[in-house]
Amino acid sequence: VSRVANGSVAEAQGVRRGSRLRQRQRLIDACISALHIHGPSSTTVEKVVAIAGMSPGIVRFYFDSKAAMMVASLQFLAAEFEEQLLVPVAALRAEPVRALELLVDLYLGPEIASPRKVSVWYAFWGEANSRQEYFDICGQKDERFAALVRDLIGRLVVERATRHLDADAIALGLIGVLEVLWQDFAFQNELNIDRAAARRRTMSYLRSVFPGAFPERARIEAPPPAVAQAPGLPALAYQNEELRRRELALYAGATSCLGFLAELERPGSFLSGEALGTRVLVINTGNDLLALENRCGHRAHALVSARRGELGRTLRCPVHGLEYRADGTAVEAALPPLARFSVASDGGLVLIGPAGVAVPQLAPPGFAAPRLVGPASERTVEANWKLLAEQWLECAFDEQARSQLAGLCLPGRLALAADGRASLTAPLAATGRGFSAALYLARVRGEWLRVFLPPRQLIDFRPDGATVLTLEPQAAQRTRVVVRHASADGEAHAAAYLARRLYRRWLLEDAEVAEAAQRELAAGRRPSEAPPAAAVATLQDRIRPLLAGLEQGLR
Ligand code: FES
């Protein structure tokens, strides 16, 4: 009996410890995101907990101060760099060609070199002069990396009998190439980074120094018919990096919601974000909204990096200082004007579409959501974005009776458009399952309209307000979900806060299901053989042509 009892205590302690570690890690992840968005000096504990979706008081349990949290975040990045790059590459020391190939793959890969992480490394380096801990951690990481590169190049010089070459100088050249590519990543968004091209450029450098040592990578062609015959998508569609890059084509022509009108209320205010496969900037001109590409014509850097703010008289590129007027024309240089896109305010949502194409109306007639409900929240899910999108489409947009928005709604009317847009209109029920749902339904009556905006957004229009969920693929098997809420005025604002709570719970459940499905795929189990719901099939039909020529494991 006592063994069992002890076991339970030990188990409970283990669970508590695990949950503490997870909470701490969540704060570190949020701190890295905050540093990426705001920079070290403007990152505050409030901003970090807002991103983490946790209460401010909880930070004290894990970190003595903001400074300690920042150092822990930097230590996390350094440990990750060590484990994911230095250790595996050093293990291949005896085979310098393979080791250098792996080093290039990992150094430029999405895990270590995401724009978020790279920009945070540079932010810490920028402050290293005044903070000894930053200097020590950043310096150690760079030194260990440089030592490994020098060692591998030295071995290769010996192996290839090219002793006339200066190993130190070649290593410095390789580090320089990688460094320049990282700097470029820091100013890009994930959608615009061409990692395959970055790898090719680095390998070209190595090939030019060691002719014949690094063979070109062979591409293995998979027979397309096998893909076409599958009822759903094959497992590789949820695991393959190259496919994720190809999927960017889906964004280029897709209408999407950038945020809420409440985020750019005053004339001269702007809102920035990703849409149409690029960075976009929407400006409130006083009379209208104007959507421009947020990309300097000189070197393609972002003109503004904040999500929202106020424009000065002109838009000044932070890199070399070229200026643009608020209408997108360059002040002096012979640069082309910034590209324009279609933009519309629809019920308080800011919708962006390709230039020259009218933005469709999504909100029900008379709908308005003029007030923001709290800051945006983010959750990172260790699963491919399509697993989450398919789950949304299966649960809400199935023709069957499951279309009841987690018990809040009665069965509704489903409409599928040829472009993959799906909408479900459902009346709210009288009572709901669970405390928050019951409280919410006690306040809100009417209909709920849920719209899936392909390929990656879900927009809910409720009597109390609107919620926009956006899937941001970070890697083939990692997705960030960003959730934004706005409310109708008056009484509805309180109900919208309740709805916000419901979304948090749904999202947690969605994340668990998607992560479990991803683990199944990683373990070699096949995705469901059952024919998908019509809305899911529409999404999958757009992915299938992108699979041609891909083979499991090709990255
Ligand atoms: S990149 Fe904008 S001015 Fe040079």
Coordinates of C-alpha atoms and ligand atoms in Angstrom, one line a residue:
V1 CA 0.0 0.0 0.0
S2 CA 2.8 2.4 1.0
R3 CA 4.6 1.7 -2.2
V4 CA 1.5 2.6 -4.2
A5 CA 0.9 5.7 -2.1
N6 CA 4.6 6.7 -2.5
G7 CA 4.3 6.1 -6.2
S8 CA 1.3 8.4 -6.4
V9 CA 3.0 11.1 -4.5
A10 CA 6.1 10.8 -6.7
E11 CA 3.9 10.8 -9.7
A12 CA 2.0 13.9 -8.6
Q13 CA 5.3 15.7 -7.9
G14 CA 6.5 14.7 -11.3
V15 CA 3.4 16.0 -12.9
R16 CA 3.7 19.3 -11.0
R17 CA 7.4 19.6 -11.9
G18 CA 6.5 18.9 -15.6
S19 CA 3.8 21.6 -15.5
R20 CA 6.1 24.1 -13.9
L21 CA 8.7 23.5 -16.6
R22 CA 6.1 23.9 -19.3
Q23 CA 4.9 27.2 -17.8
R24 CA 8.5 28.5 -17.5
Q25 CA 9.1 27.5 -21.1
R26 CA 5.9 29.2 -22.2
L27 CA 7.2 32.4 -20.6
I28 CA 10.5 32.0 -22.3
D29 CA 8.8 31.5 -25.7
A30 CA 6.7 34.5 -25.1
C31 CA 9.7 36.6 -24.0
I32 CA 11.5 35.7 -27.3
S33 CA 8.4 36.7 -29.3
A34 CA 8.1 40.0 -27.3
L35 CA 11.8 40.7 -27.9
H36 CA 11.3 40.0 -31.6
I37 CA 8.3 42.4 -31.8
H38 CA 9.4 45.2 -29.4
G39 CA 13.2 44.8 -28.9
P40 CA 14.9 44.5 -25.5
S41 CA 14.3 48.0 -24.2
S42 CA 10.6 48.0 -24.9
T43 CA 9.9 44.5 -23.8
T44 CA 8.0 44.5 -20.5
V45 CA 6.7 41.8 -18.3
E46 CA 3.1 42.9 -19.2
K47 CA 3.8 42.4 -22.9
V48 CA 5.4 38.9 -22.2
V49 CA 2.5 37.6 -20.2
A50 CA 0.0 39.0 -22.7
I51 CA 1.7 37.0 -25.4
A52 CA 1.9 33.9 -23.1
G53 CA -1.8 34.3 -22.2
M54 CA -0.8 34.1 -18.5
S55 CA -1.4 36.4 -15.5
P56 CA 1.3 39.0 -14.6
G57 CA 1.8 37.6 -11.1
I58 CA 2.9 34.3 -12.3
V59 CA 6.2 35.6 -13.6
R60 CA 7.5 36.0 -10.1
F61 CA 7.3 32.2 -9.5
Y62 CA 9.7 31.6 -12.3
F63 CA 12.0 34.7 -12.6
D64 CA 13.2 37.2 -10.0
S65 CA 13.1 40.1 -12.5
K66 CA 12.6 41.0 -16.1
A67 CA 16.3 40.9 -16.5
A68 CA 16.5 37.3 -15.3
M69 CA 13.8 36.3 -17.7
M70 CA 15.7 37.9 -20.6
V71 CA 18.9 36.1 -19.6
A72 CA 17.0 32.8 -19.4
S73 CA 15.6 33.4 -22.9
L74 CA 19.1 34.0 -24.2
Q75 CA 20.4 30.9 -22.4
F76 CA 17.6 28.9 -23.9
L77 CA 18.5 30.1 -27.4
A78 CA 22.2 29.3 -26.7
A79 CA 21.3 25.8 -25.4
E80 CA 19.1 25.1 -28.4
F81 CA 21.9 26.2 -30.7
E82 CA 24.3 23.9 -28.9
E83 CA 22.0 20.8 -28.9
Q84 CA 20.5 21.2 -32.3
L85 CA 23.6 22.3 -34.2
L86 CA 27.0 22.1 -32.5
V87 CA 26.5 18.6 -31.0
P88 CA 25.2 16.8 -34.1
V89 CA 27.7 18.5 -36.4
A90 CA 30.6 17.8 -34.1
A91 CA 29.6 14.1 -34.0
L92 CA 30.4 14.0 -37.7
R93 CA 33.8 15.5 -37.4
A94 CA 35.5 12.5 -38.9
E95 CA 33.6 13.1 -42.1
P96 CA 34.1 16.9 -42.8
V97 CA 32.0 17.0 -46.0
R98 CA 29.0 15.5 -44.4
A99 CA 29.5 17.6 -41.3
L100 CA 29.7 20.8 -43.2
E101 CA 26.6 20.0 -45.3
L102 CA 24.7 19.3 -42.1
L103 CA 26.1 22.5 -40.5
V104 CA 24.8 24.6 -43.5
D105 CA 21.4 22.8 -43.4
L106 CA 20.9 23.4 -39.7
Y107 CA 22.3 26.9 -39.6
L108 CA 20.0 28.1 -42.3
G109 CA 17.1 25.8 -41.2
P110 CA 13.7 27.0 -39.9
E111 CA 14.3 25.7 -36.3
I112 CA 17.4 27.7 -35.6
A113 CA 17.2 30.5 -38.1
S114 CA 13.6 31.6 -37.9
P115 CA 13.3 35.5 -38.3
R116 CA 12.0 35.6 -34.7
K117 CA 15.1 33.9 -33.2
V118 CA 17.7 35.5 -35.5
S119 CA 16.4 39.0 -34.8
V120 CA 16.5 38.2 -31.1
W121 CA 20.1 37.1 -31.3
Y122 CA 21.0 40.4 -33.0
A123 CA 19.0 42.3 -30.4
F124 CA 21.0 40.7 -27.6
W125 CA 24.3 41.4 -29.5
G126 CA 23.2 45.0 -29.8
E127 CA 23.0 45.3 -26.0
A128 CA 26.0 43.2 -25.3
N129 CA 28.3 46.1 -24.7
S130 CA 26.3 47.2 -21.7
R131 CA 25.4 43.8 -20.3
Q132 CA 28.2 41.4 -19.4
E133 CA 25.9 38.3 -19.3
Y134 CA 24.7 38.9 -22.9
F135 CA 28.3 39.5 -24.0
D136 CA 29.4 36.2 -22.4
I137 CA 26.5 34.0 -23.7
C138 CA 26.5 35.5 -27.3
G139 CA 30.4 35.5 -27.4
Q140 CA 30.6 31.9 -26.3
K141 CA 28.1 30.7 -28.9
D142 CA 30.0 32.5 -31.7
E143 CA 33.4 31.3 -30.5
R144 CA 32.3 27.7 -30.3
F145 CA 30.7 27.9 -33.7
A146 CA 33.8 29.4 -35.2
A147 CA 36.0 26.8 -33.6
L148 CA 33.9 24.0 -35.1
V149 CA 33.9 25.6 -38.6
R150 CA 37.7 26.1 -38.4
D151 CA 38.2 22.5 -37.3
L152 CA 36.0 21.0 -40.1
I153 CA 37.6 23.2 -42.8
G154 CA 41.1 22.2 -41.5
R155 CA 40.2 18.5 -41.7
L156 CA 38.8 19.0 -45.2
V157 CA 42.0 20.8 -46.3
V158 CA 44.0 17.8 -45.1
E159 CA 41.6 15.2 -46.5
R160 CA 41.6 16.9 -50.0
A161 CA 45.4 17.3 -49.9
T162 CA 45.0 21.1 -50.5
R163 CA 47.5 22.3 -48.0
H164 CA 48.1 25.5 -50.0
L165 CA 44.7 26.7 -48.8
D166 CA 44.4 28.8 -45.7
A167 CA 41.9 27.0 -43.5
D168 CA 41.4 30.0 -41.2
A169 CA 40.6 32.3 -44.1
I170 CA 38.2 29.9 -45.7
A171 CA 36.4 29.3 -42.4
L172 CA 36.1 33.0 -41.9
G173 CA 34.6 33.3 -45.4
L174 CA 32.0 30.6 -44.6
I175 CA 31.1 32.2 -41.3
G176 CA 30.7 35.5 -43.2
V177 CA 28.4 34.0 -45.8
L178 CA 26.2 32.4 -43.2
E179 CA 26.2 35.6 -41.1
V180 CA 25.1 37.8 -44.1
L181 CA 22.3 35.3 -44.9
W182 CA 21.2 35.4 -41.2
Q183 CA 21.1 39.2 -41.3
D184 CA 18.8 38.9 -44.3
F185 CA 16.5 36.4 -42.5
A186 CA 16.2 38.8 -39.6
F187 CA 14.5 41.4 -41.8
Q188 CA 12.3 39.0 -43.7
N189 CA 9.1 37.2 -42.7
E190 CA 9.1 33.4 -42.9
L191 CA 6.9 33.5 -46.0
N192 CA 9.5 35.4 -48.0
I193 CA 12.6 33.4 -47.0
D194 CA 13.9 31.2 -49.6
R195 CA 16.0 28.7 -47.5
A196 CA 16.8 26.5 -50.5
A197 CA 18.4 29.4 -52.3
A198 CA 20.3 30.4 -49.2
R199 CA 21.7 26.9 -48.9
R200 CA 22.6 26.8 -52.6
R201 CA 24.6 30.1 -52.3
T202 CA 26.5 28.8 -49.3
M203 CA 27.3 25.5 -50.9
S204 CA 28.4 27.3 -54.1
Y205 CA 30.9 29.1 -51.9
L206 CA 32.2 25.8 -50.5
R207 CA 32.2 24.2 -54.0
S208 CA 34.2 27.0 -55.4
V209 CA 36.9 26.5 -52.8
F210 CA 36.8 22.7 -52.8
P211 CA 35.9 21.7 -56.4
G212 CA 34.3 18.2 -56.5
A213 CA 34.1 17.8 -52.7
F214 CA 30.4 18.6 -52.4
P215 CA 28.2 16.8 -54.9
E216 CA 24.9 18.5 -55.9
R217 CA 22.0 17.1 -54.0
A218 CA 19.9 14.6 -56.1
R219 CA 16.2 15.2 -56.3
I220 CA 14.1 12.1 -56.0
E221 CA 11.0 12.2 -58.1
A222 CA 7.9 10.5 -56.7
P223 CA 5.3 9.1 -59.1
P224 CA 2.5 11.7 -59.1
P225 CA -0.3 9.1 -59.8
A226 CA 0.2 7.6 -56.3
V227 CA -0.5 11.0 -54.8
A228 CA -3.5 11.6 -57.0
Q229 CA -5.2 8.4 -56.0
A230 CA -5.0 8.9 -52.3
P231 CA -8.4 9.7 -50.6
G232 CA -6.9 12.4 -48.4
L233 CA -3.4 13.8 -48.5
P234 CA -0.4 11.5 -47.9
A235 CA 1.6 11.8 -44.7
L236 CA 4.4 13.8 -46.3
A237 CA 1.9 16.6 -46.9
Y238 CA 2.0 17.3 -43.2
Q239 CA 5.8 16.9 -42.7
N240 CA 7.6 18.2 -45.7
E241 CA 9.6 21.6 -45.5
E242 CA 9.7 22.0 -49.3
L243 CA 5.9 21.7 -49.5
R244 CA 5.6 24.4 -46.9
R245 CA 7.6 26.7 -49.2
R246 CA 5.5 25.8 -52.2
E247 CA 2.3 26.4 -50.2
L248 CA 3.3 30.1 -50.1
A249 CA 1.7 30.3 -53.6
L250 CA -1.7 29.7 -52.0
Y251 CA -1.4 33.0 -50.1
A252 CA -0.6 35.2 -53.1
G253 CA -4.1 35.6 -54.4
A254 CA -6.0 35.0 -51.1
T255 CA -8.1 37.7 -49.4
S256 CA -7.3 37.8 -45.8
C257 CA -8.1 39.8 -42.7
L258 CA -5.2 41.9 -41.4
G259 CA -6.9 43.0 -38.2
F260 CA -9.5 45.5 -37.0
L261 CA -10.3 49.0 -37.9
A262 CA -10.1 49.8 -34.2
E263 CA -6.4 49.3 -34.6
L264 CA -6.0 52.3 -36.9
E265 CA -8.6 54.7 -35.7
R266 CA -6.9 58.1 -36.3
P267 CA -5.9 59.6 -39.6
G268 CA -2.2 58.8 -40.1
S269 CA -2.3 55.6 -38.1
F270 CA -1.1 52.4 -39.7
L271 CA -1.5 48.7 -39.2
S272 CA 1.0 46.2 -40.6
G273 CA 1.1 42.4 -41.0
E274 CA 1.4 39.6 -43.5
A275 CA -1.1 39.1 -46.3
L276 CA -1.0 38.0 -50.0
G277 CA 2.4 36.3 -49.3
T278 CA 4.1 39.6 -48.4
R279 CA 4.3 42.3 -45.8
V280 CA 1.5 44.7 -46.0
L281 CA 0.9 48.2 -44.5
V282 CA -2.6 49.7 -44.2
I283 CA -2.8 53.5 -43.7
N284 CA -5.8 55.5 -42.5
T285 CA -5.5 58.5 -44.9
G286 CA -8.3 60.3 -43.1
N287 CA -10.8 59.7 -46.0
D288 CA -10.0 56.1 -46.7
L289 CA -7.8 53.1 -46.2
L290 CA -4.7 52.6 -48.4
A291 CA -2.9 49.2 -48.5
L292 CA 0.8 49.3 -49.6
E293 CA 3.5 46.7 -49.7
N294 CA 5.7 47.2 -46.6
R295 CA 8.9 46.6 -48.5
C296 CA 11.5 49.1 -49.4
G297 CA 12.2 49.2 -53.1
H298 CA 16.0 49.6 -52.4
R299 CA 16.8 46.3 -50.6
A300 CA 13.4 44.8 -49.7
H301 CA 13.5 45.6 -46.0
A302 CA 10.4 46.3 -44.1
L303 CA 9.6 50.0 -43.9
V304 CA 7.8 49.6 -40.5
S305 CA 8.3 46.8 -38.1
A306 CA 5.7 47.7 -35.5
R307 CA 2.3 46.1 -35.9
R308 CA 0.6 49.5 -35.5
G309 CA 1.5 53.1 -34.9
E310 CA 1.4 56.6 -36.3
L311 CA 3.1 57.7 -39.5
G312 CA 5.2 60.8 -39.6
R313 CA 5.1 63.2 -42.6
T314 CA 6.9 60.5 -44.6
L315 CA 7.7 56.8 -44.3
R316 CA 11.4 56.5 -43.7
C317 CA 13.2 53.2 -44.4
P318 CA 15.1 52.4 -41.2
V319 CA 18.0 50.8 -43.1
H320 CA 19.4 53.5 -45.4
G321 CA 16.9 56.2 -44.8
L322 CA 15.1 56.5 -48.1
E323 CA 11.7 58.2 -47.8
Y324 CA 8.3 57.5 -49.2
R325 CA 5.2 59.6 -49.1
A326 CA 2.0 58.3 -47.5
D327 CA 0.7 57.5 -51.0
G328 CA 3.6 55.1 -51.5
T329 CA 5.7 57.2 -53.9
A330 CA 9.4 57.6 -53.2
V331 CA 10.5 61.2 -52.3
E332 CA 13.8 61.4 -54.0
A333 CA 15.3 58.3 -55.4
A334 CA 14.2 56.9 -58.7
L335 CA 12.6 54.0 -57.0
P336 CA 9.2 52.6 -58.1
P337 CA 6.2 53.4 -55.9
L338 CA 5.2 50.8 -53.3
A339 CA 2.8 48.2 -54.7
R340 CA -0.8 48.8 -53.8
F341 CA -3.4 46.2 -52.8
S342 CA -7.2 46.2 -52.5
V343 CA -8.4 47.0 -49.0
A344 CA -11.8 47.3 -47.4
S345 CA -13.3 47.8 -43.9
D346 CA -16.0 45.2 -43.5
G347 CA -18.0 45.4 -40.2
G348 CA -14.9 46.6 -38.4
L349 CA -12.5 44.1 -40.0
V350 CA -9.7 45.2 -42.3
L351 CA -9.7 42.9 -45.4
I352 CA -6.9 42.8 -47.9
G353 CA -7.1 41.4 -51.4
P354 CA -5.0 41.4 -54.6
A355 CA -4.8 44.7 -56.5
G356 CA -7.6 45.4 -58.9
V357 CA -9.9 42.7 -57.4
A358 CA -12.8 43.8 -55.2
V359 CA -12.6 42.5 -51.7
P360 CA -15.6 40.2 -50.9
Q361 CA -18.0 41.2 -48.2
L362 CA -17.8 38.7 -45.3
A363 CA -19.6 40.3 -42.4
P364 CA -23.4 40.0 -42.1
P365 CA -25.3 43.2 -43.1
G366 CA -25.3 45.8 -40.3
F367 CA -22.5 44.0 -38.3
A368 CA -20.0 46.2 -36.4
A369 CA -17.2 45.3 -34.1
P370 CA -15.6 48.7 -33.3
R371 CA -13.7 47.9 -30.0
L372 CA -10.7 45.7 -29.4
V373 CA -11.1 43.0 -26.7
G374 CA -7.7 42.6 -25.1
P375 CA -4.4 42.2 -26.9
A376 CA -3.9 39.5 -29.6
S377 CA -2.9 36.1 -28.1
E378 CA -0.6 33.5 -29.7
R379 CA -0.2 29.8 -29.2
T380 CA 2.5 27.7 -30.8
V381 CA 1.2 24.2 -31.9
E382 CA 3.7 21.5 -32.7
A383 CA 1.7 20.4 -35.8
N384 CA 1.4 21.2 -39.5
W385 CA -1.0 24.1 -40.1
K386 CA -3.2 21.9 -42.3
L387 CA -4.0 19.6 -39.4
L388 CA -5.5 22.6 -37.6
A389 CA -7.3 23.9 -40.7
E390 CA -8.7 20.5 -41.4
Q391 CA -9.9 20.2 -37.9
W392 CA -11.7 23.5 -38.1
L393 CA -13.3 22.5 -41.4
E394 CA -14.3 19.1 -40.1
C395 CA -15.8 20.2 -36.9
A396 CA -17.6 23.3 -38.0
F397 CA -18.1 22.9 -41.8
D398 CA -19.1 19.3 -42.0
E399 CA -22.5 18.7 -43.6
Q400 CA -23.4 16.5 -40.7
A401 CA -24.9 17.4 -37.3
R402 CA -21.5 18.0 -35.7
S403 CA -21.7 21.6 -37.0
Q404 CA -22.7 23.0 -33.7
L405 CA -19.8 25.1 -32.6
A406 CA -19.0 23.0 -29.5
G407 CA -22.6 22.9 -28.3
L408 CA -23.1 26.7 -28.4
C409 CA -25.2 26.6 -31.6
L410 CA -28.0 24.6 -33.1
P411 CA -27.5 23.0 -36.5
G412 CA -26.8 25.6 -39.1
R413 CA -26.8 26.3 -42.8
L414 CA -23.6 25.6 -44.7
A415 CA -22.4 27.3 -47.9
L416 CA -19.3 26.3 -49.8
A417 CA -17.9 28.7 -52.5
A418 CA -15.8 27.6 -55.4
D419 CA -12.8 29.4 -54.1
G420 CA -12.8 27.3 -51.0
R421 CA -14.5 29.8 -48.7
A422 CA -16.9 28.0 -46.4
S423 CA -19.6 29.7 -44.2
L424 CA -21.8 28.4 -41.6
T425 CA -24.7 30.3 -40.1
A426 CA -26.1 28.8 -37.0
P427 CA -28.6 30.1 -34.3
L428 CA -27.2 30.2 -30.8
A429 CA -28.6 27.6 -28.4
A430 CA -30.5 28.5 -25.2
T431 CA -28.0 26.8 -22.8
G432 CA -24.4 25.7 -23.2
R433 CA -22.1 23.0 -21.9
G434 CA -19.8 24.3 -19.2
F435 CA -19.8 27.3 -17.0
S436 CA -18.4 29.9 -19.4
A437 CA -20.7 28.7 -22.2
A438 CA -23.8 28.9 -20.0
L439 CA -22.8 32.4 -18.8
Y440 CA -22.1 33.5 -22.4
L441 CA -25.5 32.2 -23.7
A442 CA -27.3 33.9 -20.8
R443 CA -26.1 37.2 -22.3
V444 CA -26.2 36.6 -26.0
R445 CA -29.0 35.7 -28.5
G446 CA -29.0 35.6 -32.2
E447 CA -27.0 33.9 -34.9
W448 CA -23.3 33.0 -35.3
L449 CA -21.7 33.2 -38.7
R450 CA -18.4 31.3 -39.1
V451 CA -16.3 31.9 -42.2
F452 CA -13.3 29.8 -43.3
L453 CA -11.1 32.1 -45.4
P454 CA -8.7 29.9 -47.3
P455 CA -6.1 28.9 -46.8
R456 CA -5.5 29.9 -43.2
Q457 CA -8.1 32.1 -41.4
L458 CA -11.2 31.4 -39.5
I459 CA -13.5 34.4 -38.8
D460 CA -16.4 34.3 -36.4
F461 CA -19.1 37.0 -36.5
R462 CA -21.2 36.8 -33.4
P463 CA -23.8 39.1 -32.0
D464 CA -21.3 40.3 -29.4
G465 CA -18.3 40.8 -31.7
A466 CA -15.8 39.1 -34.1
T467 CA -12.9 36.8 -33.6
V468 CA -10.2 36.2 -36.2
L469 CA -7.9 33.1 -35.9
T470 CA -4.9 33.1 -38.2
L471 CA -2.6 30.1 -38.8
E472 CA 1.1 31.1 -39.3
P473 CA 3.2 28.1 -40.4
Q474 CA 6.6 28.4 -38.7
A475 CA 8.0 25.0 -39.9
A476 CA 6.5 21.9 -41.5
Q477 CA 5.5 20.7 -38.1
R478 CA 5.0 23.9 -36.2
T479 CA 2.3 26.5 -36.4
R480 CA 1.6 29.7 -34.6
V481 CA -2.1 30.5 -34.1
V482 CA -2.8 34.2 -33.6
V483 CA -6.2 35.1 -32.2
R484 CA -7.7 38.6 -32.3
H485 CA -11.0 39.7 -30.8
A486 CA -13.2 42.9 -31.2
S487 CA -16.6 43.5 -29.8
A488 CA -19.8 45.3 -30.6
D489 CA -20.4 48.3 -28.3
G490 CA -22.1 48.4 -24.9
E491 CA -23.2 45.3 -23.2
A492 CA -21.7 43.1 -25.8
H493 CA -18.2 44.0 -24.7
A494 CA -18.5 41.9 -21.5
A495 CA -19.9 39.0 -23.5
A496 CA -17.0 39.2 -25.9
Y497 CA -14.6 38.8 -23.0
L498 CA -16.5 35.6 -22.1
A499 CA -16.2 34.4 -25.7
R500 CA -12.5 35.1 -25.5
R501 CA -12.3 32.6 -22.7
L502 CA -14.2 30.0 -24.7
Y503 CA -11.8 30.4 -27.6
R504 CA -8.8 29.8 -25.3
R505 CA -10.3 26.5 -24.2
W506 CA -11.2 25.4 -27.8
L507 CA -7.8 26.3 -29.0
L508 CA -6.1 24.3 -26.3
E509 CA -8.2 21.3 -27.3
D510 CA -7.6 21.9 -31.0
A511 CA -3.8 22.1 -30.3
E512 CA -3.8 18.8 -28.4
V513 CA -5.7 16.9 -31.1
A514 CA -3.5 18.3 -33.9
E515 CA -0.3 17.5 -32.0
A516 CA -1.5 14.0 -31.3
A517 CA -2.2 13.6 -35.0
Q518 CA 1.2 14.9 -35.9
R519 CA 2.9 12.4 -33.5
E520 CA 0.9 9.6 -35.2
L521 CA 2.3 10.7 -38.6
A522 CA 5.8 10.9 -37.2
A523 CA 5.4 7.4 -35.9
G524 CA 4.7 6.2 -39.4
R525 CA 0.9 5.8 -39.2
R526 CA -1.0 6.9 -42.2
P527 CA -3.5 9.8 -42.2
S528 CA -7.2 8.8 -42.3
E529 CA -8.3 6.8 -45.3
A530 CA -11.9 7.9 -44.9
P531 CA -13.1 10.4 -47.6
P532 CA -12.8 13.9 -46.2
A533 CA -15.7 16.3 -45.6
A534 CA -16.4 18.4 -48.7
A535 CA -14.9 21.5 -47.1
V536 CA -11.7 19.6 -46.2
A537 CA -11.6 18.1 -49.7
T538 CA -11.7 21.6 -51.2
L539 CA -8.6 22.6 -49.2
Q540 CA -6.8 19.3 -50.0
D541 CA -7.5 19.7 -53.7
R542 CA -5.5 22.9 -53.6
I543 CA -2.6 21.2 -51.9
R544 CA -2.4 18.1 -54.1
P545 CA -0.9 19.7 -57.2
L546 CA 1.9 21.1 -55.0
L547 CA 3.0 17.6 -53.9
A548 CA 4.2 16.6 -57.4
G549 CA 7.8 15.5 -57.3
L550 CA 8.1 15.4 -53.6
E551 CA 9.4 12.4 -51.7
Q552 CA 9.1 11.7 -48.0
G553 CA 12.2 13.0 -46.3
L554 CA 13.2 15.5 -49.0
R555 CA 13.7 18.9 -47.4
Ligands
FES1 S1 16.8 49.1 -47.7 FE1 15.5 50.8 -47.6 S2 16.7 52.4 -48.0 FE2 18.0 50.8 -48.2

